[in-house]
Coordinates of C-alpha atoms and ligand atoms in Angstrom, one line a residue:
M22 CA 26.2 -108.0 45.4
L23 CA 29.7 -107.7 46.3
F24 CA 31.0 -103.9 45.3
K25 CA 33.7 -105.3 43.5
E26 CA 31.3 -106.8 41.6
I27 CA 29.5 -103.4 41.0
I28 CA 32.7 -102.0 39.8
K29 CA 33.3 -104.4 37.5
R30 CA 29.9 -104.3 35.7
K31 CA 30.2 -100.6 35.2
R32 CA 34.0 -101.1 34.1
D33 CA 32.5 -103.4 31.6
G34 CA 29.9 -100.8 30.2
F35 CA 27.0 -102.3 31.9
E36 CA 24.0 -100.2 33.2
L37 CA 23.4 -100.1 36.5
S38 CA 20.0 -100.6 38.2
D39 CA 19.0 -98.3 40.9
G40 CA 19.7 -100.7 43.7
E41 CA 23.1 -101.7 42.8
I42 CA 23.8 -97.3 42.9
K43 CA 21.7 -96.6 46.1
E44 CA 22.9 -99.4 47.7
S45 CA 26.6 -98.8 46.8
I46 CA 26.2 -95.2 48.0
K47 CA 24.4 -96.2 51.5
R48 CA 27.3 -98.7 52.3
Y49 CA 30.0 -96.2 51.5
L50 CA 28.4 -93.5 53.6
K51 CA 28.3 -96.5 56.6
G52 CA 32.0 -97.0 55.7
E53 CA 31.2 -100.5 54.4
I54 CA 33.0 -99.4 51.3
S55 CA 36.3 -97.9 51.0
D56 CA 37.8 -94.8 49.8
Y57 CA 39.8 -96.6 47.4
Q58 CA 37.3 -98.9 46.0
M59 CA 34.7 -95.9 45.5
A60 CA 37.4 -94.3 44.1
A61 CA 38.1 -97.4 41.4
F62 CA 33.7 -97.1 40.8
L63 CA 34.3 -93.5 40.1
M64 CA 37.0 -93.9 37.8
A65 CA 34.9 -96.8 35.8
I66 CA 32.2 -94.1 35.9
Y67 CA 35.0 -91.6 34.3
F68 CA 35.3 -93.6 31.5
K69 CA 32.3 -95.0 30.8
G70 CA 30.0 -92.8 31.6
M71 CA 26.5 -93.2 32.3
T72 CA 22.7 -93.1 31.5
D73 CA 20.5 -90.2 32.6
S74 CA 18.5 -93.2 34.1
E75 CA 21.7 -94.1 36.1
T76 CA 22.5 -90.4 36.9
L77 CA 19.4 -90.0 38.3
H78 CA 19.3 -93.0 40.8
L79 CA 22.9 -91.6 41.6
T80 CA 21.4 -87.9 42.4
D81 CA 18.6 -89.4 44.1
A82 CA 20.7 -91.5 46.4
M83 CA 23.2 -88.3 46.9
L84 CA 20.3 -86.3 47.7
R85 CA 18.3 -88.7 49.7
S86 CA 21.6 -88.8 52.2
G87 CA 20.7 -85.3 53.7
E88 CA 18.2 -83.2 54.3
T89 CA 15.4 -82.1 51.8
I90 CA 13.2 -78.7 52.1
N91 CA 9.6 -78.5 51.5
I92 CA 8.8 -75.1 51.1
N93 CA 5.4 -74.6 52.0
I94 CA 3.7 -71.6 49.9
N95 CA 1.3 -71.4 47.2
G96 CA 2.4 -71.2 43.4
I97 CA 5.2 -72.3 41.6
I98 CA 8.4 -72.2 43.1
V99 CA 11.2 -72.2 40.5
D100 CA 15.3 -72.1 40.9
K101 CA 18.1 -70.6 38.7
H102 CA 22.0 -72.6 38.9
S103 CA 24.7 -71.3 36.9
T104 CA 27.6 -73.6 36.6
G105 CA 30.2 -70.8 37.4
G106 CA 31.9 -68.2 35.9
I107 CA 34.1 -64.5 36.7
G108 CA 31.7 -62.0 37.3
D109 CA 28.5 -64.0 37.4
K110 CA 25.9 -62.0 39.7
V111 CA 22.5 -63.2 37.9
S112 CA 21.2 -64.7 40.9
F113 CA 21.0 -61.4 43.0
I114 CA 19.4 -59.5 39.9
I115 CA 17.0 -62.4 38.5
A116 CA 15.4 -63.5 42.0
P117 CA 14.1 -60.1 43.2
V118 CA 13.1 -59.6 39.5
L119 CA 11.0 -63.0 39.5
A120 CA 9.7 -62.4 42.5
E121 CA 8.2 -59.1 40.9
L122 CA 6.7 -61.1 38.2
G123 CA 4.5 -63.4 40.6
L124 CA 7.3 -66.5 40.4
P125 CA 8.8 -67.3 44.2
A126 CA 12.5 -68.5 43.6
V127 CA 14.4 -70.3 46.1
L128 CA 17.7 -70.4 45.2
L129 CA 20.7 -72.6 47.2
S130 CA 24.0 -71.2 46.2
G131 CA 27.4 -72.4 47.3
R132 CA 30.5 -70.6 48.1
A133 CA 33.8 -70.2 45.1
L134 CA 34.8 -72.8 43.6
G135 CA 38.4 -73.3 41.9
F136 CA 38.9 -70.0 39.8
T137 CA 35.3 -68.8 40.2
G138 CA 33.5 -66.8 42.6
G139 CA 30.6 -67.8 44.9
T140 CA 27.1 -66.6 45.5
A141 CA 27.4 -67.4 49.0
D142 CA 30.6 -65.4 49.7
K143 CA 29.1 -62.4 47.6
M144 CA 26.1 -62.5 49.8
E145 CA 28.6 -62.6 53.2
S146 CA 29.9 -59.3 51.9
T147 CA 26.8 -57.4 52.7
G148 CA 27.0 -59.1 56.5
I149 CA 23.8 -60.8 56.2
K150 CA 22.8 -64.4 57.3
V151 CA 23.8 -66.4 54.7
T152 CA 22.4 -69.9 56.1
L153 CA 19.0 -70.4 56.7
N154 CA 16.6 -73.4 58.0
K155 CA 14.0 -74.7 56.4
Q156 CA 11.5 -72.5 58.4
E157 CA 13.6 -69.1 57.7
I158 CA 13.8 -69.8 54.1
E159 CA 10.0 -70.2 54.0
D160 CA 9.5 -67.0 56.4
V161 CA 11.7 -64.9 53.8
V162 CA 10.0 -66.3 50.6
K163 CA 6.9 -65.2 52.1
R164 CA 8.0 -61.9 52.8
F165 CA 10.3 -61.0 50.0
G166 CA 9.0 -63.7 47.2
F167 CA 12.6 -65.3 46.9
S168 CA 15.3 -66.1 49.1
I169 CA 18.8 -66.9 48.3
S170 CA 20.8 -68.8 51.0
C171 CA 23.9 -70.8 51.4
Q172 CA 24.0 -74.7 50.7
T173 CA 24.4 -76.3 54.5
E174 CA 26.3 -79.4 55.8
K175 CA 22.9 -80.9 55.7
I176 CA 22.2 -80.6 52.4
A177 CA 23.9 -84.3 50.3
P178 CA 26.6 -85.0 52.4
A179 CA 27.3 -88.0 50.5
D180 CA 28.1 -85.3 47.4
R181 CA 30.5 -83.8 49.7
K182 CA 32.0 -87.2 50.2
I183 CA 32.5 -88.3 46.9
Y184 CA 33.3 -84.6 45.6
A185 CA 36.7 -84.6 48.2
L186 CA 37.6 -88.0 46.4
R187 CA 36.8 -87.0 42.8
D188 CA 38.8 -84.1 43.5
A189 CA 41.9 -86.4 45.0
T190 CA 41.4 -88.9 41.8
S191 CA 41.1 -86.7 39.0
T192 CA 37.5 -87.5 38.1
V193 CA 35.7 -84.2 38.8
E194 CA 35.7 -84.1 35.0
S195 CA 32.8 -86.8 34.4
I196 CA 30.0 -85.3 33.0
P197 CA 27.2 -87.8 35.0
L198 CA 29.2 -86.9 38.2
I199 CA 28.8 -82.8 37.7
V200 CA 25.2 -83.7 36.7
S201 CA 24.6 -85.7 39.9
S202 CA 26.8 -83.5 41.9
I203 CA 25.0 -80.2 41.2
L204 CA 21.3 -81.8 41.6
S205 CA 22.0 -83.3 44.4
K206 CA 22.1 -80.1 46.2
K207 CA 19.8 -78.5 43.9
L208 CA 16.6 -80.9 43.9
C209 CA 16.3 -81.3 47.5
V210 CA 14.2 -78.4 47.1
N211 CA 10.5 -78.7 46.1
T212 CA 11.0 -76.1 43.2
Q213 CA 8.9 -77.0 40.4
G214 CA 10.9 -75.2 37.5
I215 CA 14.7 -75.1 37.5
V216 CA 16.8 -73.0 34.5
F217 CA 20.6 -73.9 34.2
D218 CA 22.6 -71.3 32.7
V219 CA 25.9 -73.7 31.7
K220 CA 28.6 -71.1 31.3
V221 CA 31.0 -71.7 28.3
G222 CA 34.6 -70.3 27.6
S223 CA 38.1 -69.1 29.3
G224 CA 36.1 -68.3 32.4
A225 CA 34.3 -71.3 33.0
F226 CA 34.9 -74.8 33.8
M227 CA 33.0 -76.2 30.6
K228 CA 35.6 -74.7 27.9
T229 CA 34.2 -76.0 24.7
M230 CA 30.6 -76.0 23.2
N231 CA 30.5 -80.1 23.1
E232 CA 31.2 -80.2 26.5
A233 CA 28.9 -77.4 27.8
E234 CA 26.0 -79.3 25.5
K235 CA 26.5 -82.5 27.1
L236 CA 26.1 -80.9 30.8
A237 CA 23.3 -79.0 29.8
E238 CA 21.2 -81.9 28.4
G239 CA 22.1 -83.6 31.4
L240 CA 20.8 -81.3 34.1
V241 CA 17.8 -81.0 32.1
N242 CA 17.4 -84.5 31.4
V243 CA 18.0 -85.7 35.0
S244 CA 16.0 -83.3 36.3
K245 CA 13.1 -84.0 34.3
L246 CA 13.1 -87.3 34.9
Y247 CA 12.7 -86.3 38.6
G248 CA 9.8 -84.6 37.9
K249 CA 11.0 -80.8 37.4
K250 CA 10.2 -78.7 34.4
A251 CA 14.0 -77.8 33.6
G252 CA 15.6 -75.4 30.8
A253 CA 18.7 -74.2 30.5
A254 CA 20.7 -72.0 28.4
I255 CA 24.4 -72.1 27.2
T256 CA 26.1 -68.3 27.7
D257 CA 29.4 -67.1 26.5
M258 CA 31.7 -67.0 29.1
N259 CA 34.9 -65.7 27.4
Q260 CA 34.5 -62.5 28.9
P261 CA 33.6 -61.8 32.6
L262 CA 29.9 -60.7 32.7
G263 CA 29.2 -57.2 33.5
R264 CA 31.6 -54.5 34.5
S265 CA 32.8 -56.3 37.7
A266 CA 34.1 -59.0 39.5
G267 CA 34.7 -59.9 43.2
N268 CA 32.5 -60.1 46.0
A269 CA 31.4 -56.7 47.3
I270 CA 31.8 -55.3 44.1
E271 CA 29.6 -57.4 42.1
I272 CA 26.5 -56.7 44.7
I273 CA 27.1 -52.9 44.1
E274 CA 27.0 -53.6 40.4
S275 CA 24.0 -56.0 41.3
L276 CA 22.4 -52.8 43.0
N277 CA 22.7 -50.5 40.1
A278 CA 21.8 -53.3 37.5
L279 CA 18.5 -53.3 39.6
S280 CA 18.2 -49.4 39.5
G281 CA 18.5 -49.6 35.7
D282 CA 22.1 -48.9 34.8
I283 CA 23.0 -52.5 34.0
S284 CA 25.3 -53.8 31.3
N285 CA 24.0 -55.3 28.2
D286 CA 25.5 -58.8 28.6
L287 CA 23.8 -58.9 32.2
L288 CA 20.6 -57.7 30.9
E289 CA 20.6 -60.2 28.1
V290 CA 21.4 -63.1 30.5
V291 CA 19.1 -62.0 33.3
T292 CA 16.0 -61.8 30.7
T293 CA 17.0 -64.7 28.4
L294 CA 17.0 -67.2 31.8
T295 CA 13.3 -65.6 32.9
G296 CA 12.3 -66.2 29.3
I297 CA 13.1 -69.7 30.0
L298 CA 11.1 -70.1 33.3
F299 CA 8.4 -68.2 31.6
K300 CA 8.2 -71.1 29.0
I301 CA 8.7 -74.2 31.2
T302 CA 6.4 -73.4 34.0
E303 CA 3.6 -71.9 31.7
K304 CA 3.5 -68.8 32.9
G305 CA 3.9 -67.2 29.7
S306 CA 6.1 -67.1 26.5
F307 CA 9.8 -67.3 26.4
E308 CA 9.1 -63.5 24.9
E309 CA 6.7 -62.4 27.2
G310 CA 8.9 -63.4 29.9
K311 CA 12.3 -61.8 28.6
E312 CA 10.3 -58.6 28.1
K313 CA 8.5 -58.6 31.2
A314 CA 11.6 -59.0 33.1
E315 CA 13.3 -56.3 31.0
N316 CA 10.9 -53.9 31.8
I317 CA 11.6 -54.6 35.8
I318 CA 15.0 -54.3 35.4
L319 CA 14.8 -50.9 33.9
S320 CA 12.1 -49.4 35.4
G321 CA 14.2 -50.3 39.0
K322 CA 10.9 -51.8 40.9
A323 CA 13.1 -55.0 42.0
L324 CA 15.4 -52.5 43.7
N325 CA 13.8 -52.1 47.4
R326 CA 12.6 -55.4 47.4
F327 CA 16.6 -56.9 47.4
C328 CA 17.4 -53.9 49.6
E329 CA 15.0 -54.8 52.1
W330 CA 15.9 -58.5 51.9
I331 CA 19.3 -57.4 52.6
E332 CA 18.6 -55.3 55.7
Y333 CA 16.0 -58.0 56.6
L334 CA 18.9 -60.4 57.0
G335 CA 21.2 -58.0 59.0
G336 CA 23.0 -56.9 56.5
T337 CA 23.6 -53.5 54.5
T338 CA 23.7 -52.0 51.1
K339 CA 26.1 -49.7 52.1
L340 CA 29.4 -51.5 50.8
S341 CA 32.9 -50.3 51.3
I342 CA 35.6 -51.3 48.8
G343 CA 39.4 -51.6 48.9
K344 CA 41.3 -48.9 49.4
R345 CA 43.9 -49.2 46.8
R346 CA 42.8 -48.2 43.5
I347 CA 44.9 -49.5 40.9
L348 CA 44.1 -48.5 37.1
V349 CA 45.5 -50.2 34.2
K350 CA 46.1 -49.0 31.3
S351 CA 46.2 -50.4 27.6
D352 CA 50.0 -51.3 26.9
K353 CA 48.8 -51.4 23.1
E354 CA 46.2 -49.8 21.0
G355 CA 43.8 -52.1 18.6
Y356 CA 41.1 -54.3 19.4
I357 CA 40.2 -56.4 22.3
T358 CA 40.3 -60.0 20.8
E359 CA 39.8 -62.5 23.9
I360 CA 39.8 -62.0 27.8
D361 CA 41.1 -64.7 30.0
G362 CA 38.7 -65.3 32.5
E363 CA 40.5 -68.1 34.1
A364 CA 43.4 -65.9 34.7
L365 CA 41.7 -63.2 36.1
G366 CA 39.9 -65.2 38.7
F367 CA 43.1 -66.2 40.0
L368 CA 43.8 -62.3 39.4
I369 CA 41.3 -61.8 42.2
I370 CA 42.0 -64.6 44.4
E371 CA 45.9 -62.9 44.6
T372 CA 44.3 -60.0 45.9
G373 CA 42.8 -61.6 48.6
G374 CA 39.4 -61.6 47.1
G375 CA 39.0 -65.7 47.1
R376 CA 40.9 -68.5 48.8
K377 CA 43.8 -70.5 48.1
R378 CA 42.7 -73.1 50.6
K379 CA 39.7 -73.9 52.1
E380 CA 40.0 -72.6 55.2
D381 CA 41.3 -69.1 53.8
K382 CA 39.8 -65.8 55.0
I383 CA 38.3 -63.6 51.9
D384 CA 38.8 -59.9 51.5
Y385 CA 35.1 -59.1 50.2
S386 CA 36.3 -55.6 49.4
A387 CA 38.8 -56.9 46.8
G388 CA 38.0 -57.2 43.1
L389 CA 38.3 -56.1 39.6
K390 CA 36.4 -53.5 37.6
F391 CA 36.4 -53.8 33.7
F392 CA 36.1 -50.5 31.8
K393 CA 36.5 -52.5 28.1
K394 CA 35.2 -55.7 26.7
I395 CA 35.9 -57.7 23.4
G396 CA 35.4 -56.0 20.1
N397 CA 36.2 -52.3 22.0
Y398 CA 39.0 -50.2 20.2
V399 CA 41.5 -48.9 23.0
K400 CA 44.8 -46.8 22.7
K401 CA 47.8 -47.1 24.6
G402 CA 47.4 -45.6 27.5
E403 CA 43.9 -45.9 28.0
P404 CA 42.4 -47.3 31.0
I405 CA 40.9 -50.5 30.6
G406 CA 40.0 -51.8 34.3
E407 CA 40.9 -51.0 37.7
I408 CA 42.0 -53.5 40.3
I409 CA 40.8 -53.0 43.9
C410 CA 42.3 -54.4 46.5
N411 CA 44.1 -53.9 50.2
I412 CA 47.4 -55.9 49.8
G413 CA 50.1 -57.1 47.1
D414 CA 52.4 -56.0 44.7
S415 CA 50.6 -53.2 42.1
T416 CA 53.1 -54.1 39.6
A417 CA 53.1 -57.5 39.2
F418 CA 48.7 -57.3 39.7
I419 CA 48.9 -54.6 36.4
N420 CA 50.7 -57.3 34.6
K421 CA 48.4 -60.0 35.4
F422 CA 45.8 -58.2 34.4
L423 CA 47.0 -56.7 31.2
S424 CA 48.4 -60.3 30.0
A425 CA 44.6 -61.4 30.1
F426 CA 43.4 -59.3 27.6
K427 CA 44.7 -59.5 24.5
I428 CA 44.9 -56.8 21.8
E429 CA 45.0 -57.0 18.0
E430 CA 44.9 -55.2 14.9
N431 CA 41.6 -56.7 13.2
K432 CA 38.2 -56.1 14.9
P433 CA 37.3 -59.7 16.4
E434 CA 33.8 -61.1 15.3
R435 CA 31.0 -60.3 17.2
L436 CA 30.6 -62.4 20.3
N437 CA 27.4 -64.6 20.4
L438 CA 26.4 -64.0 24.3
I439 CA 23.5 -66.7 24.5
K440 CA 24.7 -69.7 22.3
E441 CA 22.0 -72.3 22.9
I442 CA 18.5 -72.6 24.9
I443 CA 17.8 -75.9 25.7
P444 CA 15.0 -77.3 24.8
Ligands
URA17 N1 30.2 -78.1 41.0 C1 29.1 -79.2 41.8 O1 28.5 -78.8 42.6 N2 29.9 -80.4 41.6 C2 30.5 -80.5 40.7 O2 31.2 -81.6 40.4 C3 30.9 -79.9 39.7 C4 30.8 -77.9 39.5

């Protein structure tokens, strides 16, 4: 069928077949379909959406455009994916904890995207080798019970090509396109169970519960159609997660967390996601997984595993952070009622801790510390955070930090961190 007929069928709201979708992606990669036609197709998807079955076929087509990774080990291999937020260092804590609990975890992570940090960049701040081939991943999982490595160029090249076009045509926000993009880079590993941490709020890509629910359901449904055991938690990102955001600084926080010194919000997210993985893989009940993860973290049992993993891959746990420490003091008295995570994410980029352009180098030692969070009462002049950097205008940074914090007279309602669990 001519591709313009397929565009027309999508434009008119018909459900496309497996063959129509797969053939289109193949021909696009071969250069037989032009960018302008693919752009029109993406816009038709943006407006008409896709059924779960269509999204599955699109995922599969993009996934098969690249390498699949078959890890040969005994046991159920699991994965955790976060849709991204500020201060999200959950991967570094949950992966060694899952290993300790006998659930081997293989995580393929991405670089920073937009205003949010990337797990691969954070890992790189330790100096470790972040890109591993299949054999290396297998070796690392056998040794440590977990592996976190960077998605390579060989994985889902069709997604990269299509993502660039989505970016240029304002079609990034389509839920089926996001679902297929994420899953094409996740389901290429032979994991059996996957949990999604869908972030919602000012520091996340999904700003409303409605969007987050649609994304979480799409990720879970399509993963299940693909034959995986899947679940999701929608978690609050109306303020940064934990006590810091940046690269090296988040690894330092993760080391502390694994030794038992962990903030309540981070503990809650890690244990909830572990509980979901326990339930979906039938390793135990949700409550059992949660409790076991908490015990491991608070007892510090998974710390050595994490440190040895860093050292094995050529990194160090003795990380240094930026030379300039700029204390941010509250300019008002009252309760912190809102924290604009997106604004803080952009502030990290300005301090050098993130990229303005794809080719920019990151200053891994830059970042932010948070001493106060939503619901805390602060006095005028009381420190609420710290900016750690090597470059830039301190006054401008302080003003940006302060304007991300809303301080009001009345105590805000308690934030619900775990907003929903699917299924
Ligand atoms: N992350 C991805 O990998 N793809 C998207 O489309 C959005 C977020």
